[in-house]
Short mmCIF file of C-alpha atoms in Angstrom, two decimals:
data_model
loop_
_atom_site.label_atom_id
_atom_site.label_comp_id
_atom_site.label_asym_id
_atom_site.label_seq_id
_atom_site.Cartn_x
_atom_site.Cartn_y
_atom_site.Cartn_z
CA MET A 1 10.19 -46.16 15.80
CA LYS A 2 7.90 -49.37 15.73
CA ASP A 3 4.34 -48.45 16.94
CA SER A 4 4.80 -51.32 19.98
CA GLU A 5 7.63 -49.67 20.85
CA LEU A 6 6.04 -46.05 20.47
CA LEU A 7 2.98 -47.77 22.78
CA ARG A 8 5.33 -49.19 24.97
CA ALA A 9 7.00 -45.23 25.64
CA ILE A 10 3.29 -43.61 25.99
CA VAL A 11 2.10 -46.22 28.83
CA GLN A 12 5.85 -45.66 30.83
CA ASN A 13 5.27 -42.20 30.62
CA ALA A 14 1.64 -41.53 31.08
CA ILE A 15 0.62 -39.38 33.95
CA ASP A 16 -2.38 -40.97 34.51
CA GLY A 17 -2.26 -44.79 35.68
CA ILE A 18 -2.49 -47.77 33.23
CA ILE A 19 -3.67 -51.46 34.43
CA THR A 20 -4.22 -54.74 32.59
CA ILE A 21 -6.15 -56.82 34.30
CA ASN A 22 -7.13 -60.86 32.34
CA GLU A 23 -10.71 -61.80 32.43
CA LYS A 24 -9.77 -63.40 35.68
CA GLY A 25 -8.91 -60.13 37.75
CA ILE A 26 -5.46 -60.67 36.98
CA ILE A 27 -2.95 -57.70 36.97
CA GLN A 28 -0.98 -58.44 33.21
CA HIS A 29 0.72 -55.09 33.36
CA ILE A 30 0.91 -52.30 35.29
CA SER A 31 2.55 -48.74 34.62
CA PRO A 32 4.64 -46.93 36.41
CA SER A 33 2.57 -44.10 37.39
CA ALA A 34 -0.03 -46.22 39.05
CA CYS A 35 2.43 -48.74 40.89
CA LYS A 36 3.46 -44.93 42.44
CA LEU A 37 0.22 -44.14 43.07
CA PHE A 38 -0.53 -47.03 44.61
CA GLY A 39 2.71 -47.20 46.11
CA TYR A 40 3.90 -50.39 45.20
CA GLU A 41 6.64 -51.88 43.51
CA LEU A 42 5.79 -53.62 40.25
CA ASP A 43 7.01 -57.02 41.55
CA GLU A 44 4.27 -56.57 44.29
CA VAL A 45 1.41 -56.62 41.72
CA LEU A 46 2.06 -58.25 38.79
CA GLY A 47 0.28 -61.88 38.98
CA LYS A 48 -1.74 -60.73 41.95
CA ASN A 49 -6.03 -60.06 41.87
CA ILE A 50 -6.61 -55.97 41.00
CA SER A 51 -8.95 -56.02 43.86
CA MET A 52 -5.92 -55.60 45.91
CA LEU A 53 -6.53 -52.07 44.60
CA MET A 54 -9.82 -51.25 46.53
CA PRO A 55 -11.17 -51.14 49.78
CA PRO A 56 -14.14 -53.18 51.11
CA PRO A 57 -17.17 -54.09 49.76
CA ASP A 58 -15.48 -53.41 45.89
CA SER A 59 -12.45 -55.46 46.32
CA VAL A 60 -14.83 -58.42 48.15
CA GLN A 61 -17.27 -58.00 44.84
CA HIS A 62 -14.64 -57.15 41.97
CA ASP A 63 -14.33 -60.85 40.74
CA GLN A 64 -18.41 -61.28 40.72
CA TYR A 65 -19.08 -57.90 38.81
CA LEU A 66 -16.56 -59.53 36.08
CA HIS A 67 -18.14 -62.55 36.20
CA ARG A 68 -21.24 -61.35 35.48
CA TYR A 69 -20.08 -58.43 32.82
CA ASP A 70 -18.96 -61.74 30.35
CA VAL A 71 -21.73 -63.08 31.23
CA THR A 72 -24.51 -59.99 30.74
CA HIS A 73 -22.28 -57.45 28.84
CA LYS A 74 -23.98 -54.69 31.22
CA PRO A 75 -21.41 -52.10 32.07
CA ARG A 76 -21.17 -50.40 35.50
CA ILE A 77 -17.76 -49.66 34.80
CA ILE A 78 -16.71 -51.27 32.14
CA GLY A 79 -17.15 -49.05 28.83
CA ILE A 80 -18.18 -46.54 31.35
CA GLY A 81 -16.19 -45.35 33.86
CA ARG A 82 -17.18 -43.63 37.16
CA GLU A 83 -15.69 -42.05 40.24
CA VAL A 84 -14.46 -44.97 43.14
CA THR A 85 -11.79 -45.25 45.87
CA GLY A 86 -8.11 -46.80 44.99
CA LEU A 87 -6.54 -48.27 48.05
CA ARG A 88 -2.75 -47.60 48.76
CA LYS A 89 -0.45 -50.00 50.01
CA ASP A 90 -0.33 -48.27 53.42
CA SER A 91 -3.84 -48.68 54.04
CA THR A 92 -4.68 -45.01 52.67
CA GLN A 93 -7.64 -44.49 50.53
CA PHE A 94 -8.24 -42.02 47.69
CA PRO A 95 -10.77 -40.83 45.21
CA MET A 96 -9.86 -41.50 41.74
CA LYS A 97 -11.61 -41.55 38.23
CA LEU A 98 -11.92 -45.17 36.50
CA ALA A 99 -12.20 -45.78 33.40
CA VAL A 100 -12.57 -49.36 31.99
CA SER A 101 -12.33 -50.51 28.27
CA GLU A 102 -12.75 -54.29 27.10
CA VAL A 103 -10.10 -55.16 24.39
CA ASN A 104 -10.13 -58.18 22.19
CA TYR A 105 -6.87 -59.17 20.94
CA THR A 106 -5.58 -62.42 19.15
CA ASP A 107 -8.25 -64.67 20.25
CA SER A 108 -8.18 -63.08 24.10
CA LYS A 109 -9.91 -60.73 26.47
CA PHE A 110 -8.29 -58.49 28.65
CA TYR A 111 -9.36 -55.31 30.38
CA VAL A 112 -7.31 -52.03 30.39
CA GLY A 113 -8.46 -49.86 33.05
CA PHE A 114 -7.31 -45.28 33.18
CA ILE A 115 -6.68 -44.50 36.48
CA HIS A 116 -6.82 -40.40 37.45
CA ASP A 117 -6.08 -39.16 40.72
CA LEU A 118 -9.02 -37.20 42.45
CA THR A 119 -7.49 -36.43 45.21
CA GLN A 120 -6.24 -32.62 44.70
CA GLN A 121 -9.21 -31.77 42.61
CA LYS A 122 -11.32 -32.97 46.17
CA GLU A 123 -9.06 -30.55 48.49
CA ASP A 124 -9.77 -27.70 45.77
CA THR A 125 -13.11 -28.24 46.13
CA GLU A 126 -13.53 -28.57 49.45
CA MET A 127 -11.03 -25.23 50.22
CA LEU A 128 -13.48 -23.46 47.60
CA LYS A 129 -16.40 -24.20 49.85
#
């Protein structure tokens, strides 16, 4: 198996969501688990701005954050990760852990986000209280 085939198999079968965007925030790739998590079909998100998967105020501020990071390289999520809120197609929101890495590959830069749904964990915590 070629490295590229192995990587594709890993992404296609990952439990957590994986999304890649370009420097402008446009979705370049989204894994099946991320599509399922957000409630979209692949063709509904490819080529769209990643902010469609975020509720306000994050959706409004996202492009400014990317620009600020590009200029300053000061991380707030990129390279750090944190808990944020996701927005599904049906407008429901859910808690998620988001880890984003900057990737430089063949004279281009893109970002890859790893998304872990925290809904069950939050519900379990509430039940224990």
